[in-house]
Coordinates of C-alpha atoms and ligand atoms in Angstrom, one line a residue:
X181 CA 56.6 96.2 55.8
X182 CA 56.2 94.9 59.2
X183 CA 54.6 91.1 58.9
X184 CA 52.9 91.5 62.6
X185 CA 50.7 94.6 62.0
X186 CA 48.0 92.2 60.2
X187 CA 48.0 89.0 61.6
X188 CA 47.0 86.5 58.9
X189 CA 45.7 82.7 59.9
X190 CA 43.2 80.5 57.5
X191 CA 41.3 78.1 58.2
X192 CA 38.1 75.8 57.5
X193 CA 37.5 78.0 54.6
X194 CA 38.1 81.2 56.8
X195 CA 40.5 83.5 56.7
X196 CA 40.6 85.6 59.8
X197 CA 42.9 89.4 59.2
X198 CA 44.0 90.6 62.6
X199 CA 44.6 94.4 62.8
X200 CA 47.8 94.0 65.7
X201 CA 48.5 97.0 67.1
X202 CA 46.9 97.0 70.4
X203 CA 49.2 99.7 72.0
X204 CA 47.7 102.4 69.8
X205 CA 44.1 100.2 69.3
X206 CA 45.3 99.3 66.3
X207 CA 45.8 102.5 64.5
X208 CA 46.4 102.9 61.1
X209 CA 50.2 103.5 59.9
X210 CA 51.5 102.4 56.9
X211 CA 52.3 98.7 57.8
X212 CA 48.9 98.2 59.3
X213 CA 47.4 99.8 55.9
X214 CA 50.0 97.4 54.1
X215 CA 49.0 94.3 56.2
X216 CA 45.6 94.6 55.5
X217 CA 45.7 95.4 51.5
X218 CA 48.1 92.0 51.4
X219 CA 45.7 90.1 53.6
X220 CA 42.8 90.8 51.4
X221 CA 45.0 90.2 48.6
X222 CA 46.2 86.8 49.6
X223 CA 42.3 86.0 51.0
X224 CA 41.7 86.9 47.4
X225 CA 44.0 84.5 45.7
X226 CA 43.1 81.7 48.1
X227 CA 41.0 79.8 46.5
X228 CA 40.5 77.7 50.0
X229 CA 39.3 81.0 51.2
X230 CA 35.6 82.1 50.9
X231 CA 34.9 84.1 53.9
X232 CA 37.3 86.7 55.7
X233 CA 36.7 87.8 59.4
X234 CA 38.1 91.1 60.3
X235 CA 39.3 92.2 63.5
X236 CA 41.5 93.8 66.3
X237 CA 43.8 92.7 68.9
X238 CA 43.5 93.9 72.4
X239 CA 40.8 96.5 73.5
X240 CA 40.3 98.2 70.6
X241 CA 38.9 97.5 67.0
X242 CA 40.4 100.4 65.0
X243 CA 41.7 104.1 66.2
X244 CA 41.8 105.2 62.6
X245 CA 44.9 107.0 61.3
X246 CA 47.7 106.9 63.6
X247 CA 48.1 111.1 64.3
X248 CA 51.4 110.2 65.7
X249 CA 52.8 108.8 62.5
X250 CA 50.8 111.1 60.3
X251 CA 51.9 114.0 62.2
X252 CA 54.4 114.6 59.6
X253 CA 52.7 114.9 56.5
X254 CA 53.3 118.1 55.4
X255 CA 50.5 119.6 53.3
X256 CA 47.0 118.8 52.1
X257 CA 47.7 117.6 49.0
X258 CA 49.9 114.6 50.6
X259 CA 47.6 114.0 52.8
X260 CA 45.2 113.4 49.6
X261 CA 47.2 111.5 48.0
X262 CA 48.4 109.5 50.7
X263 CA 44.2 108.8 51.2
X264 CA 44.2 108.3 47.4
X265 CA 47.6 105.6 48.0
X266 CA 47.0 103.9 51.1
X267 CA 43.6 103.8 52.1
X268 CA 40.7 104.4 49.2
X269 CA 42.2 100.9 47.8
X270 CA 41.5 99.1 51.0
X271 CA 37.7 100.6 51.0
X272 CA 37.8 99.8 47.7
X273 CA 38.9 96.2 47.8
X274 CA 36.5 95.0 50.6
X275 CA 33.6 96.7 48.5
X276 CA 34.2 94.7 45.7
X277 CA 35.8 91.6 47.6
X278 CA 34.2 88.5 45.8
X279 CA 34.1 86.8 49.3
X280 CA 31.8 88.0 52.1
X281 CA 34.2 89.9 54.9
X282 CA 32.3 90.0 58.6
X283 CA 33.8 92.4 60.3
X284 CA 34.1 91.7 64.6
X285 CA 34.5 95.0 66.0
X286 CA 35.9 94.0 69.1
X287 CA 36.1 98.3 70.6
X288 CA 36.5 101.3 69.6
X289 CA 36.1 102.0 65.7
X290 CA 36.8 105.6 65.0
X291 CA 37.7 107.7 62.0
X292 CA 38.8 105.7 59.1
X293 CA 38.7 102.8 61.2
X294 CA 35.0 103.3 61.4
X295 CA 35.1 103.8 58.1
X296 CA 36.6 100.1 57.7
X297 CA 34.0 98.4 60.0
X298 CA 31.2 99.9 58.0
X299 CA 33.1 98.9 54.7
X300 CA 32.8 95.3 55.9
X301 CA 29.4 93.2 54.8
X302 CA 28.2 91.7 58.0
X303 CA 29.2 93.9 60.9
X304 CA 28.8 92.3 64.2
X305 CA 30.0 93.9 67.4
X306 CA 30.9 92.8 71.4
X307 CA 28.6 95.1 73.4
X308 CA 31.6 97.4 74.9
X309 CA 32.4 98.2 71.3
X310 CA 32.1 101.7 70.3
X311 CA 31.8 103.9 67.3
X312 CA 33.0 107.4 67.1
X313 CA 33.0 110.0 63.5
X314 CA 36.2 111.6 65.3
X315 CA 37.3 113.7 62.1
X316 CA 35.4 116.8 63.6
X317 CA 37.4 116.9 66.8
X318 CA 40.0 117.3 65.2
X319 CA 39.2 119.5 62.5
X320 CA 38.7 116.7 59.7
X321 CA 36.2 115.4 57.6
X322 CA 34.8 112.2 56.9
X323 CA 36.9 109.8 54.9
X324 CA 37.5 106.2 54.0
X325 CA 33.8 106.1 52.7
X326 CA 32.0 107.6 55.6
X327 CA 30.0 110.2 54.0
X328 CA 28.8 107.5 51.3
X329 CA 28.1 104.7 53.5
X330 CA 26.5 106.5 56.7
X331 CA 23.3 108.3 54.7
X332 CA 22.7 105.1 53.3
X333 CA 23.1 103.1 56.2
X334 CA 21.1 105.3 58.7
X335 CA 19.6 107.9 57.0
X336 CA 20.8 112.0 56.8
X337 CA 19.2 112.8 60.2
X338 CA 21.6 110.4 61.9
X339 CA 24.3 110.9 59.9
X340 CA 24.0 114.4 60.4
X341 CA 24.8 114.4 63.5
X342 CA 27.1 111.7 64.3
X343 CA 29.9 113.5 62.0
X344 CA 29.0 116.6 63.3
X345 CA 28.7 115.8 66.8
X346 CA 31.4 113.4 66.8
X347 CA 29.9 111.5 69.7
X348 CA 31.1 108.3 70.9
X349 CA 27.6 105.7 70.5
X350 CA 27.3 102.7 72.1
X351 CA 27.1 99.4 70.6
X352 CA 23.3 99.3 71.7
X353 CA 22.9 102.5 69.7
X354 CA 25.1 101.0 66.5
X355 CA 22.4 98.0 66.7
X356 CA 19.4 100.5 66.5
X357 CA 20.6 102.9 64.3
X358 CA 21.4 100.0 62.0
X359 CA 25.2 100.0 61.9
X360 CA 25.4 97.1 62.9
X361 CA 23.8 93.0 62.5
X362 CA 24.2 92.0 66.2
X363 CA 25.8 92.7 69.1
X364 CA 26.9 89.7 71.8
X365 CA 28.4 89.6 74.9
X366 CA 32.4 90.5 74.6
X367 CA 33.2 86.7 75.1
X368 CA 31.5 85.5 72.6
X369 CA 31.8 87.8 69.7
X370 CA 34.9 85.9 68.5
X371 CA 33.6 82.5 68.1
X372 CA 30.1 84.0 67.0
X373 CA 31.8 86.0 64.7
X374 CA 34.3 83.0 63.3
X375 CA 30.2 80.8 63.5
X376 CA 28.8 83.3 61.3
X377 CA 32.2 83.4 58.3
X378 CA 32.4 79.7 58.6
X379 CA 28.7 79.4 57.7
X380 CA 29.4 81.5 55.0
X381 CA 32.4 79.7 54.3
X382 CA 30.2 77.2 53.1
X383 CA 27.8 79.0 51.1
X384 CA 27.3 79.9 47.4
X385 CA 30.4 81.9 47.3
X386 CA 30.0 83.1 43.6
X387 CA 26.5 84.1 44.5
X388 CA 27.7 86.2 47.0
X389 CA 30.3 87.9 44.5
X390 CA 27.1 88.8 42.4
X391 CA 25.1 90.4 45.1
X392 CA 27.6 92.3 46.1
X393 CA 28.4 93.6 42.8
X394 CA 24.3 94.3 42.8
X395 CA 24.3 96.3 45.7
X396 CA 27.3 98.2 45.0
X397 CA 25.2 100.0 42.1
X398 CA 21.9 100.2 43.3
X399 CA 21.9 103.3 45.2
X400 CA 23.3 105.1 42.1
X401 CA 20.4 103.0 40.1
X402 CA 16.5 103.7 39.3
X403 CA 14.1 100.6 39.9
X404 CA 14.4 100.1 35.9
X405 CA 18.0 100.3 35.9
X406 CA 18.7 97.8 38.6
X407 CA 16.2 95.2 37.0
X408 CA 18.3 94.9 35.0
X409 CA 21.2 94.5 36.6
X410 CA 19.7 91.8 38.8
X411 CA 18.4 90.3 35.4
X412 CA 22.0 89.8 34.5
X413 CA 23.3 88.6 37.7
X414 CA 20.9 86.1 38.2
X415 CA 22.0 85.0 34.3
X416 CA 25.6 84.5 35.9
X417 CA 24.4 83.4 39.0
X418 CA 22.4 80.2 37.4
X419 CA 25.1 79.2 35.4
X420 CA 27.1 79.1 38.5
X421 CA 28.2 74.6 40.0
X422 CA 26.5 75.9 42.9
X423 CA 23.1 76.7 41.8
X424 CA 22.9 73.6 40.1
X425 CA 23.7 71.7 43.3
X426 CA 21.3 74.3 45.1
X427 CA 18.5 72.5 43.2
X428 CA 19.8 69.2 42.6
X429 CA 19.7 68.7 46.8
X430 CA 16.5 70.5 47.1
X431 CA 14.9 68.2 44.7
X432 CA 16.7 65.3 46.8
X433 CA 15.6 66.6 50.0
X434 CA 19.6 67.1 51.2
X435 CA 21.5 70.1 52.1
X436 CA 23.4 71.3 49.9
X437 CA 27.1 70.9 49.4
X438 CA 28.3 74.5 47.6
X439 CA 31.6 74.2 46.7
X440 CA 32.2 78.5 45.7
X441 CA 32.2 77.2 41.6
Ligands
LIG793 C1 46.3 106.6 69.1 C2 45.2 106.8 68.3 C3 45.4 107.3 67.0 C4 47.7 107.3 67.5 C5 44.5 106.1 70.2 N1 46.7 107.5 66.6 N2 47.6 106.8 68.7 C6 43.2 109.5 57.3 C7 44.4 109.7 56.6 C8 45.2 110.9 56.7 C9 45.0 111.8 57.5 C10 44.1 112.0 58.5 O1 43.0 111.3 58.8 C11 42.5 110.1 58.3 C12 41.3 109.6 58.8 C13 41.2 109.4 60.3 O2 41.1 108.3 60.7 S1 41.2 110.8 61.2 C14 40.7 110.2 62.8 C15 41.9 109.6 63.6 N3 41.4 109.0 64.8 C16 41.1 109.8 65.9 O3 41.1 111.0 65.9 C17 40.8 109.0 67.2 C18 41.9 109.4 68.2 N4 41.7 108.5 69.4 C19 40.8 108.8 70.3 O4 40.0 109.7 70.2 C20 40.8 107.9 71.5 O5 42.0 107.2 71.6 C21 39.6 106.8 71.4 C22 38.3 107.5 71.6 C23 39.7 106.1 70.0 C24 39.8 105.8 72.5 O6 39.9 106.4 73.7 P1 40.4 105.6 75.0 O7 39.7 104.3 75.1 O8 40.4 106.6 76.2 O9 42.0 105.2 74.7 P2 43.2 106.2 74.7 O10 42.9 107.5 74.1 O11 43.9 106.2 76.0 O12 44.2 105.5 73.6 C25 45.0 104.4 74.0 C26 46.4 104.6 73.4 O13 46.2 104.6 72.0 C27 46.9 106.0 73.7 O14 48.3 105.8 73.8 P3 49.1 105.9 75.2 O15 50.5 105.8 74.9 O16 48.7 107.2 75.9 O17 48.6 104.7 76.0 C28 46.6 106.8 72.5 O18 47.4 107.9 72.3 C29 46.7 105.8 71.4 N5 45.9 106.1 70.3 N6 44.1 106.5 69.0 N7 44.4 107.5 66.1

């Protein structure tokens, strides 16, 4: 595995994943893929760590699969499996990622790696970002999540047609279609971006493990169902160092100081 195709670099309680591949716009191959499941991972482990910002070098955020290196695969099923292998994990592991990840989509997001910036919790994008469902032009289907997280994130209308169509949208029309939190100036999405994971860096990080894991079932969930799963997470959630100083400094009049316990 090639160590530059993630760049890795943690600090101030933020660990910041590169995607480095800025000659393809960060495609994915199999380093890449490998770079970021072992960034996560090590995120993960880190117990310094309690916010990840994802990103990409160069112009673009993330081309999806590489079609040069996959141009080889020889059959469906391989291509499933390699899916099933190489990529479901990563969707998988920034899902349930006890950490918040805030994605800066930096350019173009397309295919899978449109699929990753949606997979992220706090998308925020540089306003000559882009976002394209490719698959259909070149006679693919959704993957990496898309056709799970785009009827829930804008609704079947839109999601309709941005697979279908396969139109390149704006990062004005990501911001209204509500694909994305914010949108700044291309200059400042970086250190907006880093503002936002630092900030929460240095909130409840457990807390934020247990919403996650709330909002990961409650579109499969009735109203009953999910009271009850909130009833359970807030059980966790109050037994948590950080609640405790939550009320401790509002009773003191003082911010808090959350340590992630
Ligand atoms: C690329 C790519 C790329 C290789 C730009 N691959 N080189 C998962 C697993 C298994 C199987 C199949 O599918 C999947 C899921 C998927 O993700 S399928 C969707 C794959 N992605 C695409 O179809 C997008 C292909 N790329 C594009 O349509 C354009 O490059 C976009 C619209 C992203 C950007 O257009 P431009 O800004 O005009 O840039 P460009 O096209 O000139 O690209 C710059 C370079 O990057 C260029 O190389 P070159 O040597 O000519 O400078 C491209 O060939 C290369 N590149 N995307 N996915």
């Amino acid at each position: 595995m090639s160590e530059s195709a993630v760049l890795y670099a943690a600090e101030g309680g933020v660990a910041t994943l590169t995607m480095n591949r800025p000659e393809v716009l960060n495609a994915l191959n199999n380093d890449l893929l490998a770079g970021l499941s072992a960034g996560l991972a090590r995120a993960k482990a880190d117990d310094t760590v309690r916010a990840v910002l994802l990103t990409g070098a160069g112009r673009g955020f993330c081309a999806g699969a590489d079609l040069a290196a996959n141009a080889g695969i020889p059959g469906p099923r391989d291509v499933s499996q390699g899916l099933r292998e190489r990529y479901h994990p990563i969707i998988l592991a920034m899902r349930q990622f006890p950490k918040p990840i805030v994605g800066a989509v930096n350019g173009v997001a397309a295919g899978a790696g449109m699929s990753i910036a949606l997979a992220c919790d706090i998308v925020l994008a540089g306003e000559s970002a882009s976002f394209l469902q490719a698959f259909t032009r070149i006679g693919l289907v959704p993957d990496c999540g898309s056709t799970w997280f785009l009827p829930r994130m804008v609704g079947d209308v839109r999601a309709r047609a941005l697979v279908m169509l396969a139109d390149k949208i704006s990062a004005a029309d990501a911001l209204q279609y509500g694909l994305v939190w914010k949108v700044y100036a291309d200059d400042k999405l970086l250190p907006e971006a880093l503002a936002t994971a630092q900030k929460m860096a240095q909130m409840p990080t457990r807390a934020y493990d247990l919403i996650k894991q709330g909002l990961a079932v409650s579109s499969g969930n009735g109203l009953g169902d999910q009271l009850e799963v909130e009833a359970l997470l807030q059980g966790l959630a109050m037994a948590t160092e950080d609640h405790k100083e939550g009320v401790t400094a509002f009773l003191q009049k003082r911010p808090a100081q959350f340590k992630g316990r």
